Amino acid sequence: MTAAIVLAAGRSQRYGRANKLLEATAAGPVIGHVLNVLAAAPVRPIVVVVGADGRRVARIARRHVAHSGRLRIVSNAAYREGMASSLRAGLSALPPHCGGTLVCLADTPGLDRRLIRRLLAHCRPGVDVARPRHDGVPGHPVYLSQRLLAQLSDLAGDRGAQPIIRRVPAHRRRTFEAGIEAVRDIDTPGALRRFVSASRRGHKSSR
């Protein structure tokens, strides 16, 4: 079974004083939407790595995923060191038989079930890395095979798994074209307002 790691420990420095993961969208808190999408997917376990505002983020995670019995919450005391520390913390919570994992950013409110289904379709034997892209820009989530997981324990800094991914041979990588939701995250209040506004327009036009 493929797992999912949700990186939700960051300090939201560029966002300002508030924690962007707790901000409201039409579908609830930003992180709540991401967890709802994963809860509907065939992934197990769903590991949520918390740090800044850890208790509040964990409470939302339990509300959205705990009923499925798949949730694992990991606290990353070293979250200030960057994304790599959160990724290592998430990996430590994976079961030994895990076939691979999706690495998901918690601030991607455009994530949807179709994107997850398309990504999982590429998670096959012989594939070490799979990810969406939009107009040539690599996106998220990213699938990492079991073969790669042991190599991630030495990661450092805020670059995540990129140093490992770059070393994977081309024939063991898969990418596919996706919509802008694959590359859109929320870094500023303005970005969130634009996302919420666009979502409302899309909802009205679909009526």
PDB file of N, CA and C in Angstrom, residues 15-62:
ATOM      1  N   TYR A  15       3.773  34.243   4.972  1.00  0.00           N
ATOM      2  CA  TYR A  15       2.340  34.522   5.062  1.00  0.00           C
ATOM      3  C   TYR A  15       2.034  35.626   6.069  1.00  0.00           C
ATOM      4  N   GLY A  16       2.852  35.759   7.093  1.00  0.00           N
ATOM      5  CA  GLY A  16       2.579  36.759   8.121  1.00  0.00           C
ATOM      6  C   GLY A  16       2.385  36.099   9.475  1.00  0.00           C
ATOM      7  N   ARG A  17       1.611  36.736  10.329  1.00  0.00           N
ATOM      8  CA  ARG A  17       1.447  36.236  11.693  1.00  0.00           C
ATOM      9  C   ARG A  17       0.579  34.988  11.757  1.00  0.00           C
ATOM     10  N   ALA A  18      -0.419  34.903  10.919  1.00  0.00           N
ATOM     11  CA  ALA A  18      -1.340  33.766  10.967  1.00  0.00           C
ATOM     12  C   ALA A  18      -0.696  32.524  10.354  1.00  0.00           C
ATOM     13  N   ASN A  19      -1.201  31.359  10.748  1.00  0.00           N
ATOM     14  CA  ASN A  19      -0.771  30.106  10.130  1.00  0.00           C
ATOM     15  C   ASN A  19      -1.678  29.845   8.940  1.00  0.00           C
ATOM     16  N   LYS A  20      -1.115  29.857   7.751  1.00  0.00           N
ATOM     17  CA  LYS A  20      -1.918  29.725   6.534  1.00  0.00           C
ATOM     18  C   LYS A  20      -2.688  28.418   6.482  1.00  0.00           C
ATOM     19  N   LEU A  21      -2.195  27.373   7.134  1.00  0.00           N
ATOM     20  CA  LEU A  21      -2.872  26.077   7.085  1.00  0.00           C
ATOM     21  C   LEU A  21      -4.205  26.102   7.814  1.00  0.00           C
ATOM     22  N   LEU A  22      -4.373  27.083   8.710  1.00  0.00           N
ATOM     23  CA  LEU A  22      -5.603  27.192   9.486  1.00  0.00           C
ATOM     24  C   LEU A  22      -6.586  28.176   8.873  1.00  0.00           C
ATOM     25  N   GLU A  23      -6.191  28.840   7.799  1.00  0.00           N
ATOM     26  CA  GLU A  23      -7.054  29.828   7.160  1.00  0.00           C
ATOM     27  C   GLU A  23      -8.227  29.146   6.459  1.00  0.00           C
ATOM     28  N   ALA A  24      -9.329  29.877   6.365  1.00  0.00           N
ATOM     29  CA  ALA A  24     -10.567  29.300   5.845  1.00  0.00           C
ATOM     30  C   ALA A  24     -10.657  29.403   4.326  1.00  0.00           C
ATOM     31  N   THR A  25     -11.180  28.356   3.719  1.00  0.00           N
ATOM     32  CA  THR A  25     -11.593  28.362   2.316  1.00  0.00           C
ATOM     33  C   THR A  25     -13.030  27.866   2.282  1.00  0.00           C
ATOM     34  N   ALA A  26     -13.616  27.815   1.099  1.00  0.00           N
ATOM     35  CA  ALA A  26     -14.985  27.322   0.986  1.00  0.00           C
ATOM     36  C   ALA A  26     -15.102  25.881   1.464  1.00  0.00           C
ATOM     37  N   ALA A  27     -13.990  25.136   1.413  1.00  0.00           N
ATOM     38  CA  ALA A  27     -13.993  23.726   1.819  1.00  0.00           C
ATOM     39  C   ALA A  27     -13.468  23.527   3.237  1.00  0.00           C
ATOM     40  N   GLY A  28     -13.348  24.630   4.009  1.00  0.00           N
ATOM     41  CA  GLY A  28     -12.825  24.520   5.361  1.00  0.00           C
ATOM     42  C   GLY A  28     -11.386  24.991   5.427  1.00  0.00           C
ATOM     43  N   PRO A  29     -10.679  24.698   6.522  1.00  0.00           N
ATOM     44  CA  PRO A  29      -9.280  25.110   6.632  1.00  0.00           C
ATOM     45  C   PRO A  29      -8.449  24.556   5.481  1.00  0.00           C
ATOM     46  N   VAL A  30      -7.414  25.279   5.108  1.00  0.00           N
ATOM     47  CA  VAL A  30      -6.575  24.863   3.980  1.00  0.00           C
ATOM     48  C   VAL A  30      -6.114  23.421   4.145  1.00  0.00           C
ATOM     49  N   ILE A  31      -5.566  23.088   5.306  1.00  0.00           N
ATOM     50  CA  ILE A  31      -5.073  21.726   5.496  1.00  0.00           C
ATOM     51  C   ILE A  31      -6.214  20.714   5.559  1.00  0.00           C
ATOM     52  N   GLY A  32      -7.376  21.137   6.032  1.00  0.00           N
ATOM     53  CA  GLY A  32      -8.517  20.228   6.094  1.00  0.00           C
ATOM     54  C   GLY A  32      -8.923  19.727   4.723  1.00  0.00           C
ATOM     55  N   HIS A  33      -8.883  20.621   3.740  1.00  0.00           N
ATOM     56  CA  HIS A  33      -9.222  20.209   2.374  1.00  0.00           C
ATOM     57  C   HIS A  33      -8.237  19.169   1.860  1.00  0.00           C
ATOM     58  N   VAL A  34      -6.952  19.398   2.063  1.00  0.00           N
ATOM     59  CA  VAL A  34      -5.931  18.444   1.607  1.00  0.00           C
ATOM     60  C   VAL A  34      -6.163  17.080   2.245  1.00  0.00           C
ATOM     61  N   LEU A  35      -6.468  17.063   3.530  1.00  0.00           N
ATOM     62  CA  LEU A  35      -6.685  15.797   4.230  1.00  0.00           C
ATOM     63  C   LEU A  35      -7.958  15.104   3.766  1.00  0.00           C
ATOM     64  N   ASN A  36      -8.995  15.867   3.453  1.00  0.00           N
ATOM     65  CA  ASN A  36     -10.218  15.258   2.920  1.00  0.00           C
ATOM     66  C   ASN A  36      -9.939  14.524   1.618  1.00  0.00           C
ATOM     67  N   VAL A  37      -9.135  15.137   0.753  1.00  0.00           N
ATOM     68  CA  VAL A  37      -8.796  14.510  -0.526  1.00  0.00           C
ATOM     69  C   VAL A  37      -8.031  13.214  -0.289  1.00  0.00           C
ATOM     70  N   LEU A  38      -7.069  13.238   0.611  1.00  0.00           N
ATOM     71  CA  LEU A  38      -6.279  12.039   0.881  1.00  0.00           C
ATOM     72  C   LEU A  38      -7.107  10.961   1.569  1.00  0.00           C
ATOM     73  N   ALA A  39      -8.039  11.368   2.436  1.00  0.00           N
ATOM     74  CA  ALA A  39      -8.880  10.391   3.127  1.00  0.00           C
ATOM     75  C   ALA A  39      -9.757   9.616   2.154  1.00  0.00           C
ATOM     76  N   ALA A  40     -10.041  10.214   0.996  1.00  0.00           N
ATOM     77  CA  ALA A  40     -10.863   9.552  -0.018  1.00  0.00           C
ATOM     78  C   ALA A  40     -10.036   8.700  -0.971  1.00  0.00           C
ATOM     79  N   ALA A  41      -8.721   8.690  -0.792  1.00  0.00           N
ATOM     80  CA  ALA A  41      -7.822   7.967  -1.700  1.00  0.00           C
ATOM     81  C   ALA A  41      -7.338   6.666  -1.051  1.00  0.00           C
ATOM     82  N   PRO A  42      -6.922   5.689  -1.861  1.00  0.00           N
ATOM     83  CA  PRO A  42      -6.415   4.423  -1.317  1.00  0.00           C
ATOM     84  C   PRO A  42      -4.964   4.537  -0.867  1.00  0.00           C
ATOM     85  N   VAL A  43      -4.734   5.342   0.164  1.00  0.00           N
ATOM     86  CA  VAL A  43      -3.394   5.503   0.731  1.00  0.00           C
ATOM     87  C   VAL A  43      -3.458   5.187   2.227  1.00  0.00           C
ATOM     88  N   ARG A  44      -2.406   4.570   2.736  1.00  0.00           N
ATOM     89  CA  ARG A  44      -2.361   4.174   4.150  1.00  0.00           C
ATOM     90  C   ARG A  44      -0.907   3.946   4.557  1.00  0.00           C
ATOM     91  N   PRO A  45      -0.512   4.525   5.701  1.00  0.00           N
ATOM     92  CA  PRO A  45      -1.209   5.496   6.529  1.00  0.00           C
ATOM     93  C   PRO A  45      -1.099   6.897   5.935  1.00  0.00           C
ATOM     94  N   ILE A  46      -1.842   7.824   6.545  1.00  0.00           N
ATOM     95  CA  ILE A  46      -1.701   9.239   6.225  1.00  0.00           C
ATOM     96  C   ILE A  46      -0.951   9.870   7.396  1.00  0.00           C
ATOM     97  N   VAL A  47       0.290  10.239   7.159  1.00  0.00           N
ATOM     98  CA  VAL A  47       1.160  10.776   8.210  1.00  0.00           C
ATOM     99  C   VAL A  47       1.175  12.298   8.100  1.00  0.00           C
ATOM    100  N   VAL A  48       0.749  12.972   9.144  1.00  0.00           N
ATOM    101  CA  VAL A  48       0.748  14.436   9.164  1.00  0.00           C
ATOM    102  C   VAL A  48       1.867  14.898  10.093  1.00  0.00           C
ATOM    103  N   VAL A  49       2.812  15.630   9.537  1.00  0.00           N
ATOM    104  CA  VAL A  49       3.949  16.128  10.317  1.00  0.00           C
ATOM    105  C   VAL A  49       3.633  17.544  10.772  1.00  0.00           C
ATOM    106  N   VAL A  50       3.573  17.755  12.082  1.00  0.00           N
ATOM    107  CA  VAL A  50       3.222  19.061  12.633  1.00  0.00           C
ATOM    108  C   VAL A  50       4.423  19.665  13.350  1.00  0.00           C
ATOM    109  N   GLY A  51       4.375  20.976  13.508  1.00  0.00           N
ATOM    110  CA  GLY A  51       5.441  21.699  14.200  1.00  0.00           C
ATOM    111  C   GLY A  51       4.879  22.973  14.775  1.00  0.00           C
ATOM    112  N   ALA A  52       4.947  24.066  14.013  1.00  0.00           N
ATOM    113  CA  ALA A  52       4.334  25.323  14.437  1.00  0.00           C
ATOM    114  C   ALA A  52       2.825  25.129  14.558  1.00  0.00           C
ATOM    115  N   ASP A  53       2.234  25.627  15.658  1.00  0.00           N
ATOM    116  CA  ASP A  53       0.796  25.438  15.915  1.00  0.00           C
ATOM    117  C   ASP A  53       0.424  23.962  15.857  1.00  0.00           C
ATOM    118  N   GLY A  54       1.319  23.125  16.357  1.00  0.00           N
ATOM    119  CA  GLY A  54       1.131  21.685  16.217  1.00  0.00           C
ATOM    120  C   GLY A  54      -0.170  21.163  16.779  1.00  0.00           C
ATOM    121  N   ARG A  55      -0.582  21.644  17.943  1.00  0.00           N
ATOM    122  CA  ARG A  55      -1.812  21.135  18.550  1.00  0.00           C
ATOM    123  C   ARG A  55      -3.033  21.480  17.716  1.00  0.00           C
ATOM    124  N   ARG A  56      -3.078  22.697  17.209  1.00  0.00           N
ATOM    125  CA  ARG A  56      -4.237  23.112  16.412  1.00  0.00           C
ATOM    126  C   ARG A  56      -4.286  22.359  15.093  1.00  0.00           C
ATOM    127  N   VAL A  57      -3.134  22.205  14.451  1.00  0.00           N
ATOM    128  CA  VAL A  57      -3.097  21.466  13.188  1.00  0.00           C
ATOM    129  C   VAL A  57      -3.475  20.007  13.424  1.00  0.00           C
ATOM    130  N   ALA A  58      -2.968  19.413  14.503  1.00  0.00           N
ATOM    131  CA  ALA A  58      -3.294  18.022  14.811  1.00  0.00           C
ATOM    132  C   ALA A  58      -4.781  17.852  15.081  1.00  0.00           C
ATOM    133  N   ARG A  59      -5.385  18.817  15.737  1.00  0.00           N
ATOM    134  CA  ARG A  59      -6.816  18.734  16.033  1.00  0.00           C
ATOM    135  C   ARG A  59      -7.632  18.719  14.746  1.00  0.00           C
ATOM    136  N   ILE A  60      -7.259  19.561  13.795  1.00  0.00           N
ATOM    137  CA  ILE A  60      -7.949  19.566  12.501  1.00  0.00           C
ATOM    138  C   ILE A  60      -7.723  18.249  11.778  1.00  0.00           C
ATOM    139  N   ALA A  61      -6.505  17.738  11.834  1.00  0.00           N
ATOM    140  CA  ALA A  61      -6.203  16.468  11.166  1.00  0.00           C
ATOM    141  C   ALA A  61      -7.073  15.348  11.715  1.00  0.00           C
ATOM    142  N   ARG A  62      -7.212  15.280  13.020  1.00  0.00           N
ATOM    143  CA  ARG A  62      -8.044  14.228  13.618  1.00  0.00           C
ATOM    144  C   ARG A  62      -9.497  14.372  13.188  1.00  0.00           C
TER     145      ARG A  62
END
